Short mmCIF file of C-alpha atoms in Angstrom, two decimals:
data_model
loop_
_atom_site.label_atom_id
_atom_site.label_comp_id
_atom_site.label_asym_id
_atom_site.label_seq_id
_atom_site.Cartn_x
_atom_site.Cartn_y
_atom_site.Cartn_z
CA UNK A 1 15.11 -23.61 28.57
CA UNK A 2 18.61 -23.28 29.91
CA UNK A 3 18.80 -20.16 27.28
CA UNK A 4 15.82 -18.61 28.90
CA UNK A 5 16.81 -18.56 32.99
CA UNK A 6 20.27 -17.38 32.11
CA UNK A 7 18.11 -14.57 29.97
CA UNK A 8 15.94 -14.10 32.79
CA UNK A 9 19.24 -13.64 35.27
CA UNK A 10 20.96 -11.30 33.33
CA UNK A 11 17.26 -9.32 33.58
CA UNK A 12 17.17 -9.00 37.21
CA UNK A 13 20.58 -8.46 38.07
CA UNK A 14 20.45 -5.52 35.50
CA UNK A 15 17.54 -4.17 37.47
CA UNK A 16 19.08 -4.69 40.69
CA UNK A 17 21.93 -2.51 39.81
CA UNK A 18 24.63 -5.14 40.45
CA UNK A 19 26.39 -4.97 37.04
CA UNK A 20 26.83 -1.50 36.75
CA UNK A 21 30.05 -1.48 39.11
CA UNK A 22 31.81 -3.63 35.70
CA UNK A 23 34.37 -2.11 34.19
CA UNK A 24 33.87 -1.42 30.40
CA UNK A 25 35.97 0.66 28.41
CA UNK A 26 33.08 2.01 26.61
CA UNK A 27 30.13 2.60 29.08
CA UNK A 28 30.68 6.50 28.51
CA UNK A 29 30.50 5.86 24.96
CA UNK A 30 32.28 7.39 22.12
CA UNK A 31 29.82 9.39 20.23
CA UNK A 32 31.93 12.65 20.64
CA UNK A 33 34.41 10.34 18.18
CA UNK A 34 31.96 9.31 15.89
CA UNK A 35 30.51 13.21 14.96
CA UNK A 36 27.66 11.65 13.83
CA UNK A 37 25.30 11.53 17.66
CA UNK A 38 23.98 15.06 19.09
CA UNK A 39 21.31 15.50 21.77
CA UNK A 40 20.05 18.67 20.09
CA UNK A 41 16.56 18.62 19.26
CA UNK A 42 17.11 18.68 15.68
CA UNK A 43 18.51 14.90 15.91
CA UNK A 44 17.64 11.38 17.19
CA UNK A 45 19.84 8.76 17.70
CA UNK A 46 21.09 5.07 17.11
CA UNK A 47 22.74 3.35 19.77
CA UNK A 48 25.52 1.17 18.60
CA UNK A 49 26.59 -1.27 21.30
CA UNK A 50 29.50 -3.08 19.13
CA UNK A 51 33.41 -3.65 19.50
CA UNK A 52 35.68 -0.69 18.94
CA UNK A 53 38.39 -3.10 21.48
CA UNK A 54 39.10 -5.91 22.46
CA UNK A 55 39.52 -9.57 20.48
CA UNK A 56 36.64 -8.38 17.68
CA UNK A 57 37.67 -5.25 17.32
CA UNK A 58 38.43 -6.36 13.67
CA UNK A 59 34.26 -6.63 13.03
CA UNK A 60 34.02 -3.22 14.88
CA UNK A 61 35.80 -1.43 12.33
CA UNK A 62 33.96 -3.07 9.15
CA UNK A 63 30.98 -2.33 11.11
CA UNK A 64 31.64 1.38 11.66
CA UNK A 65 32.27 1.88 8.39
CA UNK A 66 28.52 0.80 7.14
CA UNK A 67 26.69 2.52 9.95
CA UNK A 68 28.35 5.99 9.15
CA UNK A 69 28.14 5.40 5.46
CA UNK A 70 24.33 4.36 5.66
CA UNK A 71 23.75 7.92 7.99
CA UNK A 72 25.50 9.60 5.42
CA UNK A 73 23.10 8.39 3.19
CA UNK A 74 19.67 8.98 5.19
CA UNK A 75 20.72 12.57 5.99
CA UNK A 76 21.85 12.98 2.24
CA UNK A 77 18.08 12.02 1.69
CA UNK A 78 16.10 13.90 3.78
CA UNK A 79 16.71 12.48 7.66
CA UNK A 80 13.92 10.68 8.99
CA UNK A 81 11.09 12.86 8.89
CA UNK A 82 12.60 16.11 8.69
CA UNK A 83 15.40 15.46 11.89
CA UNK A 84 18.78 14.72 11.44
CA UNK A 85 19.94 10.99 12.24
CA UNK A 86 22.87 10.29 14.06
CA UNK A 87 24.62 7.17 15.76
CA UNK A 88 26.02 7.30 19.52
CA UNK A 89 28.78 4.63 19.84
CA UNK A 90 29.16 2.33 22.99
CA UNK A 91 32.22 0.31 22.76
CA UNK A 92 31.75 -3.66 24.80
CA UNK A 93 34.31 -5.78 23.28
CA UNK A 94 31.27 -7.44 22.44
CA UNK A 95 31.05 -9.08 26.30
CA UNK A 96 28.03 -10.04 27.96
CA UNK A 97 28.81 -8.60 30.85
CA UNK A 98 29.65 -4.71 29.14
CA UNK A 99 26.41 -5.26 27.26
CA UNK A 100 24.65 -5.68 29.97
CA UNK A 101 26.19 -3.16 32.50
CA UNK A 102 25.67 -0.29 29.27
CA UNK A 103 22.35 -0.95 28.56
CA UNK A 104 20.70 1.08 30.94
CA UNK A 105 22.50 3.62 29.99
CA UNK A 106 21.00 3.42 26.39
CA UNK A 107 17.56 2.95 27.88
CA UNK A 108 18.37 6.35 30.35
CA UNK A 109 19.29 8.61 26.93
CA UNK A 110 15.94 9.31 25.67
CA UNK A 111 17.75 11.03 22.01
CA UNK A 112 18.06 7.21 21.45
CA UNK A 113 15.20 5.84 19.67
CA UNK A 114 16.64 2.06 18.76
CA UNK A 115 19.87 0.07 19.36
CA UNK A 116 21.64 -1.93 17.04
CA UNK A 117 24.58 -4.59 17.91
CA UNK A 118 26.61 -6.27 18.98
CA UNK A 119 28.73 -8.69 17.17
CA UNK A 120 28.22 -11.56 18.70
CA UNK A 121 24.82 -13.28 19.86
CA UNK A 122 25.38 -14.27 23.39
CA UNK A 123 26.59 -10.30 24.31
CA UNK A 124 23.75 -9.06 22.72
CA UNK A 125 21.34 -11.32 24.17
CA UNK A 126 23.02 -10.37 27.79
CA UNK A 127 21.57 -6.76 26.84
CA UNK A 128 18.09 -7.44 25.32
CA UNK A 129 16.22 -7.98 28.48
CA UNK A 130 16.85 -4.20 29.71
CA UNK A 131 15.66 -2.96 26.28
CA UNK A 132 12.64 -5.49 26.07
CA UNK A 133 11.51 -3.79 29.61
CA UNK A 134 12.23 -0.16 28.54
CA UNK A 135 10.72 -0.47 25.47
CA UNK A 136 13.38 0.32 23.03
CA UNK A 137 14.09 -1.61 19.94
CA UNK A 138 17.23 -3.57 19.88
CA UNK A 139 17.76 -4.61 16.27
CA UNK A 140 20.45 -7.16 16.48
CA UNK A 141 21.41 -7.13 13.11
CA UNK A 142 24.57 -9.48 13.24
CA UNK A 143 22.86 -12.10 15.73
CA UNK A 144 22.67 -15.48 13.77
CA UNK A 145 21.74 -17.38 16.72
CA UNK A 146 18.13 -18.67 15.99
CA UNK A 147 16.61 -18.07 19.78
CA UNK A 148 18.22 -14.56 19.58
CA UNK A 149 14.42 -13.08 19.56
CA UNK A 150 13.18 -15.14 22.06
CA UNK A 151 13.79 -12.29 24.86
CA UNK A 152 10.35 -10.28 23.89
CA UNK A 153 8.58 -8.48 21.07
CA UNK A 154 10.93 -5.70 20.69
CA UNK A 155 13.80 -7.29 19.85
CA UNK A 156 14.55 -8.03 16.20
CA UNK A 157 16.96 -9.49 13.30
CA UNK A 158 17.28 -9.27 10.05
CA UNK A 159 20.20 -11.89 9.85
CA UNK A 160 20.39 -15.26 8.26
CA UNK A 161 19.40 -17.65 10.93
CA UNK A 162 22.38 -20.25 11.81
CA UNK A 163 19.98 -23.44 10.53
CA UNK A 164 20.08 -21.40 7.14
CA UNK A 165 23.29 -21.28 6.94
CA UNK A 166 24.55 -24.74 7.73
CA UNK A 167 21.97 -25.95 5.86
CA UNK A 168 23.55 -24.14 3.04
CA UNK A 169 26.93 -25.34 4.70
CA UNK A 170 26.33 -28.63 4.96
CA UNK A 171 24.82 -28.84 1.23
CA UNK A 172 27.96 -27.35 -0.46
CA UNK A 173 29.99 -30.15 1.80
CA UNK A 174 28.19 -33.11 0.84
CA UNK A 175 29.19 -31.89 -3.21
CA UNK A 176 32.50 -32.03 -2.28
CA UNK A 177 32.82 -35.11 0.51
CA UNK A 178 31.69 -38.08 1.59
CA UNK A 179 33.38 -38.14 4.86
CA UNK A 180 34.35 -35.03 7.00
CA UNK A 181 36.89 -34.13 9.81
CA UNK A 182 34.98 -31.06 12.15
CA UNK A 183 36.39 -28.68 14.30
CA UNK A 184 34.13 -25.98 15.90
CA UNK A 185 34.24 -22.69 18.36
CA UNK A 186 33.51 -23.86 21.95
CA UNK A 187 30.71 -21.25 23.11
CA UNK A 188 27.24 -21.45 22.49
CA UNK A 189 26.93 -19.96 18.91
CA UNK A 190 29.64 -22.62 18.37
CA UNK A 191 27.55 -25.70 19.65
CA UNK A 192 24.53 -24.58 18.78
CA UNK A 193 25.80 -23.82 14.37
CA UNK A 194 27.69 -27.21 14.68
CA UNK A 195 24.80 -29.09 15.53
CA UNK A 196 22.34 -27.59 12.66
CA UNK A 197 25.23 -28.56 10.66
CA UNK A 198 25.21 -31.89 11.99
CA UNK A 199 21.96 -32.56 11.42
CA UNK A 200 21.94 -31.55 7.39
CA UNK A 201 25.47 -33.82 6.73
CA UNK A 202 23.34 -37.00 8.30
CA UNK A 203 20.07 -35.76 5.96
CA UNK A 204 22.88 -35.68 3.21
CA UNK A 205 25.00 -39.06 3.56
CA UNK A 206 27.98 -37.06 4.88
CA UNK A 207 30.09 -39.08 7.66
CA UNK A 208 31.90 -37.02 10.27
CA UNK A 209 34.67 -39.57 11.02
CA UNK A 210 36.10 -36.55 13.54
CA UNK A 211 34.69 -34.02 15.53
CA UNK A 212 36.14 -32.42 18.25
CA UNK A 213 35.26 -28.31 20.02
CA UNK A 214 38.38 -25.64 20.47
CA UNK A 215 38.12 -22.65 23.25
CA UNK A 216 37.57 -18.96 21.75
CA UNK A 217 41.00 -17.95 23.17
CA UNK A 218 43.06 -21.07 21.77
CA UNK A 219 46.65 -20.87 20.14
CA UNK A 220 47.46 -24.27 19.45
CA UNK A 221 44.97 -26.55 18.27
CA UNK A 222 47.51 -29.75 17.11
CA UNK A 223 46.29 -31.52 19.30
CA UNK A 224 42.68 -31.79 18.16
CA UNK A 225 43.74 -31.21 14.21
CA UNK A 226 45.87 -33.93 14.32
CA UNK A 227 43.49 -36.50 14.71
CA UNK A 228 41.74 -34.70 12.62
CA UNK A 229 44.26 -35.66 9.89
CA UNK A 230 44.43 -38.80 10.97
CA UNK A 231 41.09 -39.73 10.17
CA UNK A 232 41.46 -39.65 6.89
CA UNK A 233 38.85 -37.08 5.73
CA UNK A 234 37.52 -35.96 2.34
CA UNK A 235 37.44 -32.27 3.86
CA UNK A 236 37.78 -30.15 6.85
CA UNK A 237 35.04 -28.05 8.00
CA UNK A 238 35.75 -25.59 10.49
CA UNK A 239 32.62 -23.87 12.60
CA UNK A 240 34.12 -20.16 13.86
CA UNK A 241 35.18 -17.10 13.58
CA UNK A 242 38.02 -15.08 10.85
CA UNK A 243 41.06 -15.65 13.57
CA UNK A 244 40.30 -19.16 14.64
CA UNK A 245 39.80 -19.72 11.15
CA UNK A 246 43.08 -18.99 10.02
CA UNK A 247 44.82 -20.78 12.71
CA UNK A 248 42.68 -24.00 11.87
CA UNK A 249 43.72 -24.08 7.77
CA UNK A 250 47.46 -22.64 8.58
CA UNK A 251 47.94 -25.49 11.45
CA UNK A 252 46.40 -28.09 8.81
CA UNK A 253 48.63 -26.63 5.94
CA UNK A 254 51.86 -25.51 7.34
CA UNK A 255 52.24 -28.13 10.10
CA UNK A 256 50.41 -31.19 9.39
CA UNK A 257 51.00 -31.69 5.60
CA UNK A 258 47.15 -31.61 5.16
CA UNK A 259 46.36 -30.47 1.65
CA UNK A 260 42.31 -31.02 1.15
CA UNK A 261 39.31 -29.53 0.83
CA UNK A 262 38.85 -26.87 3.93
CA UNK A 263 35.75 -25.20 4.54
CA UNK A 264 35.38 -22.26 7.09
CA UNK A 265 36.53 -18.96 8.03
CA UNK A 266 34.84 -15.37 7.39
CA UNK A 267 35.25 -13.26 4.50
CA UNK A 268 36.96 -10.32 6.38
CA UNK A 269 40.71 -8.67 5.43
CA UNK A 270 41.77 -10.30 8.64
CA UNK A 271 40.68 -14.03 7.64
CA UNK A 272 42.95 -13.66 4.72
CA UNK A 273 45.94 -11.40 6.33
CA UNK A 274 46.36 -14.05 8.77
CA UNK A 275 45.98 -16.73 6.46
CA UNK A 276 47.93 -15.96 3.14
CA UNK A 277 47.95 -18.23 0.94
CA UNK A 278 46.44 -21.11 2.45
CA UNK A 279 43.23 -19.04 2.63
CA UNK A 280 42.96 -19.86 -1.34
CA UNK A 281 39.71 -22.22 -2.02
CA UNK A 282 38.63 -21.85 1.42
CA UNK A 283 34.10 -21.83 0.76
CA UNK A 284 32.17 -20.05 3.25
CA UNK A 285 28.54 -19.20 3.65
CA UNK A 286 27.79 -15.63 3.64
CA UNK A 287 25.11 -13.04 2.66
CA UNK A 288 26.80 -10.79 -0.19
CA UNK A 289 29.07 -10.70 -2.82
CA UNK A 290 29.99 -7.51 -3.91
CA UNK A 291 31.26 -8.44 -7.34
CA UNK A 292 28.21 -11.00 -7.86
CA UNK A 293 24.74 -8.82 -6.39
CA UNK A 294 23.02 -8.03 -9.48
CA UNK A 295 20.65 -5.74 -7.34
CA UNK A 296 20.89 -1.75 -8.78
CA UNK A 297 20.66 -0.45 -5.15
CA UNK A 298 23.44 -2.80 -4.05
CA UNK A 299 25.56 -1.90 -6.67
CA UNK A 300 25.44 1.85 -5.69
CA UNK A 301 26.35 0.88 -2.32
CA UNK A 302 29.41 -1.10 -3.65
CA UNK A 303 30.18 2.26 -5.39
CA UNK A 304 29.58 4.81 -2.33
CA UNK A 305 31.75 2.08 -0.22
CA UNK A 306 34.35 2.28 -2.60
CA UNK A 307 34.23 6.20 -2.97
CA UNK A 308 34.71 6.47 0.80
CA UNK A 309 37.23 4.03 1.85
CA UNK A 310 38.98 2.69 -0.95
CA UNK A 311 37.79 -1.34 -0.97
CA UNK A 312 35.12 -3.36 -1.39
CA UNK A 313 32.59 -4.10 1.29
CA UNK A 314 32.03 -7.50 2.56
CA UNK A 315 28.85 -9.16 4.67
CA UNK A 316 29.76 -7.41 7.91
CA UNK A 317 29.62 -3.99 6.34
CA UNK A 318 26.91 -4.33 4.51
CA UNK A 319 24.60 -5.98 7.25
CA UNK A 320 25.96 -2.92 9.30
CA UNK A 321 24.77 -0.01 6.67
CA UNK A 322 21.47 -2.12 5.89
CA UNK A 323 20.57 -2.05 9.58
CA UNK A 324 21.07 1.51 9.60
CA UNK A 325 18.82 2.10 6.63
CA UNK A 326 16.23 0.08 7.62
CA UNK A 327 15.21 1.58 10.91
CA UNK A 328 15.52 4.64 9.31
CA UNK A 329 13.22 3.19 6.52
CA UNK A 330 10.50 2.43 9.82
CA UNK A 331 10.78 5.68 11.26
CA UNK A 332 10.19 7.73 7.98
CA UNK A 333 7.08 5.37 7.78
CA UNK A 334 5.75 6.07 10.97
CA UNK A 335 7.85 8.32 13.02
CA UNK A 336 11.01 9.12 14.35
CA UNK A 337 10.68 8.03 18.18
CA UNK A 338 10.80 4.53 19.92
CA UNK A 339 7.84 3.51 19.47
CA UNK A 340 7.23 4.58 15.96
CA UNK A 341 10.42 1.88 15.31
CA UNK A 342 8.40 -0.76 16.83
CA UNK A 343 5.76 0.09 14.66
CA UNK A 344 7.30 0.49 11.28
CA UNK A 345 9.07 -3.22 12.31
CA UNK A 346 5.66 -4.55 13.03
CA UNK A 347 4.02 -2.85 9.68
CA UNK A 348 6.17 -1.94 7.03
CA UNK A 349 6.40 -5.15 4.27
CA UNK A 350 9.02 -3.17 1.49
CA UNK A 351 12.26 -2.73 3.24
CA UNK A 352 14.94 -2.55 0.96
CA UNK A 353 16.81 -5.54 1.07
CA UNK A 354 20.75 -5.39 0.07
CA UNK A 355 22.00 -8.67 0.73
CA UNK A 356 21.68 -11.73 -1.53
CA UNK A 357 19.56 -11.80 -4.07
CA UNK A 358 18.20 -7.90 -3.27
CA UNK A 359 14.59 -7.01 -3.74
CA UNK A 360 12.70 -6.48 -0.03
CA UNK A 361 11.90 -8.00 2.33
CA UNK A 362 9.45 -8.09 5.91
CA UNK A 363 9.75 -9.66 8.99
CA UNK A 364 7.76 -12.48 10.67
CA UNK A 365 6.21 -11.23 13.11
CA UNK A 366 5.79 -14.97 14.94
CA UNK A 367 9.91 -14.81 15.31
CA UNK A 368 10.95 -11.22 14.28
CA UNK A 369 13.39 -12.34 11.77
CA UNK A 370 13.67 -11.50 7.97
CA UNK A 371 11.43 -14.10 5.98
CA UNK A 372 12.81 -14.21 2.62
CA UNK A 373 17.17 -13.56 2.83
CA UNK A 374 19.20 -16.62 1.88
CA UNK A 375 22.69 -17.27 2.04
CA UNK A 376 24.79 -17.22 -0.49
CA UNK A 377 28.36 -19.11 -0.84
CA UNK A 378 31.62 -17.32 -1.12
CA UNK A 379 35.21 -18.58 -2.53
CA UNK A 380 38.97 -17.50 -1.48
CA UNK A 381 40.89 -16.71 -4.56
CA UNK A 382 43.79 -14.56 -5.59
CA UNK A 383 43.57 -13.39 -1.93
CA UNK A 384 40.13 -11.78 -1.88
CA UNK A 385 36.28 -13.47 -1.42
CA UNK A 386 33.66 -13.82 -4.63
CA UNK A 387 30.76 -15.49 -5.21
CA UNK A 388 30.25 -19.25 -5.63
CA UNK A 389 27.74 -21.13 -7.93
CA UNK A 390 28.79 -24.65 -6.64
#
């Protein structure tokens, strides 16, 4: 409920004009630096409301390089029904308040035909309600936050809901513990992981002798990790992001002699720069493994990912590039405007799925998220991420 009026706030103040005086170092966008957007007639467009700047610039990057492989790709094959694709960048720091002073601007550029971003679920959701009223798609491929849909009918995920993946979370835990210290990010994604987690460690038998929340922006978190210790845990699970990740298992390992079990962290370059060493056996949940996907089409991606920038791709790049593909995947089977992406969303049951297991997949139309993609679990060692039978 609480979810819903803040929703319905964001809504009308967007209409009323009185967020477009916020300063954003993106609301021009940056499509002239990606080469990829045009307004000729020749070419539609992708929005990509992400962040090139600011404190997630790190997922901006990985995600940049999917999207303009995956266009690469679709124009390589033919476009989307005989037009060119291209993507016009918006950069928000991933903010609510830059989503939602650029969306109209999205809505305004009629080349655009669906949005996709941003990194994290509560900016994105401060942006939905302006495309829900225009009418535009807004495919929020990295939003994890179960009530991320619950804006209207045109807004859309193909992400692993959070109650998947602490499900999965908790599951792997309870192998490995019997009682848990937990530490998690203090925003709403934060809360609202930790207590699906919560919920699957009591189903499980798992006690959580510690618990404690940590701010987004923190630097020292002793004094919550050190009761942590204290407690005498089987395991620390930490709920976040790559940077507070690292700062959780280095303050554990460097400064507080802990030498257990730790669980958390993302599988991005960054987890493990910042990390080092104490990043090894760290589990995660995650969506793709590019040494373990058995799936032919997934493998080829590995290999054009590899061609082009030299490394591996993880789960942010390839939700990024599948995103890409798939609305392209709509519009070539219905057509190449707004509301032929609604349609092909609505209609189309064989999207090519790249993450986990591979195959395809559909939405449900009741929710507007993926029906059939399941986590998969992911292990730090010799400084990079692969996959994890458990």
């Amino acid at each position: 409920m609480k979810t819903s009026i803040i929703r319905k706030a964001l809504a009308g103040l967007v209409a009323a004009g009185t967020l477009l005086s916020v300063s954003a170092c993106g609301l021009q966008g940056d499509a002239a630096n990606s080469g990829s957007g045009s307004d000729s007639g020749d070419t539609v467009n992708i929005g990509v409301i992400y962040p090139k700047t600011g404190q997630y610039a790190e997922y901006g990057k990985l995600f940049q390089q999917g999207f303009d492989l995956a266009v690469e790709k679709v124009n390589k094959d033919g476009g989307v029904k005989g037009k060119k694709l291209g993507l016009k960048y918006f950069d928000t720091q991933s903010d609510a308040k830059q989503d939602a002073a650029v969306a109209p601007k999205l809505v305004a550029d009629k080349s655009i035909i669906a949005v996709v971003g941003d990194y994290a679920s509560p900016a994105s959701a401060a942006a939905s309600p302006t495309f829900q009223q225009a009418g535009l798609v807004h495919y929020g491929f990295n939003n994890s936050a179960p009530t991320f849909t619950e804006t209207g009918d045109h807004v859309w995920t193909p992400q692993i809901g959070q109650d998947k993946y602490q499900k999965a979370n908790a599951d792997i835990v309870a192998k490995k513990a019997k009682k848990i210290s937990v530490v998690y990010i203090e925003n709403d994604w934060g809360k609202q992981a930790y207590q699906y987690f919560k919920e699957e460690a009591e189903k499980n038998g798992t006690q959580i002798v510690y618990e404690s929340s940590y701010l987004p922006d923190s630097t020292d978190l002793s004094p919550i990790l050190i009761p942590a210790r204290d407690a005498k845990p089987d395991a620390v699970v930490d709920i976040g992001y790559g940077p507070d990740g690292a700062l959780v298992i280095n303050t554990l390992r460097d400064k507080l002699g802990y030498t257990g079990p730790y669980f958390g962290g993302q599988e991005t370059k960054e987890f493990l720069d910042l990390a080092g060493k104490n990043a090894e056996g760290a589990i995660i949940t995650g969506s793709f493994s590019a040494t373990g996907t058995k799936d032919a089409k997934a493998q080829q991606f590995v290999k054009d990912f590899n061609a082009k920038y030299g490394n591996n791709p993880g789960n942010f790049e390839v939700t990024a590039y599948q995103a890409i593909i798939d609305l392209a995947y709509a519009a070539n089977k219905t057509e190449p405007t707004r509301e032929g992406i609604q349609k092909g969303l609505q209609t189309v049951t064989d999207f090519p799925l790249y993450q986990g297991n591979g195959g395809t997949f559909k939405f449900n139309l009741k929710n507007r998220r993926a029906d059939n993609i399941e986590p998969i679990l992911l292990i730090a060692k010799d400084g990079k991420f692969q996959q994890y039978e458990g």
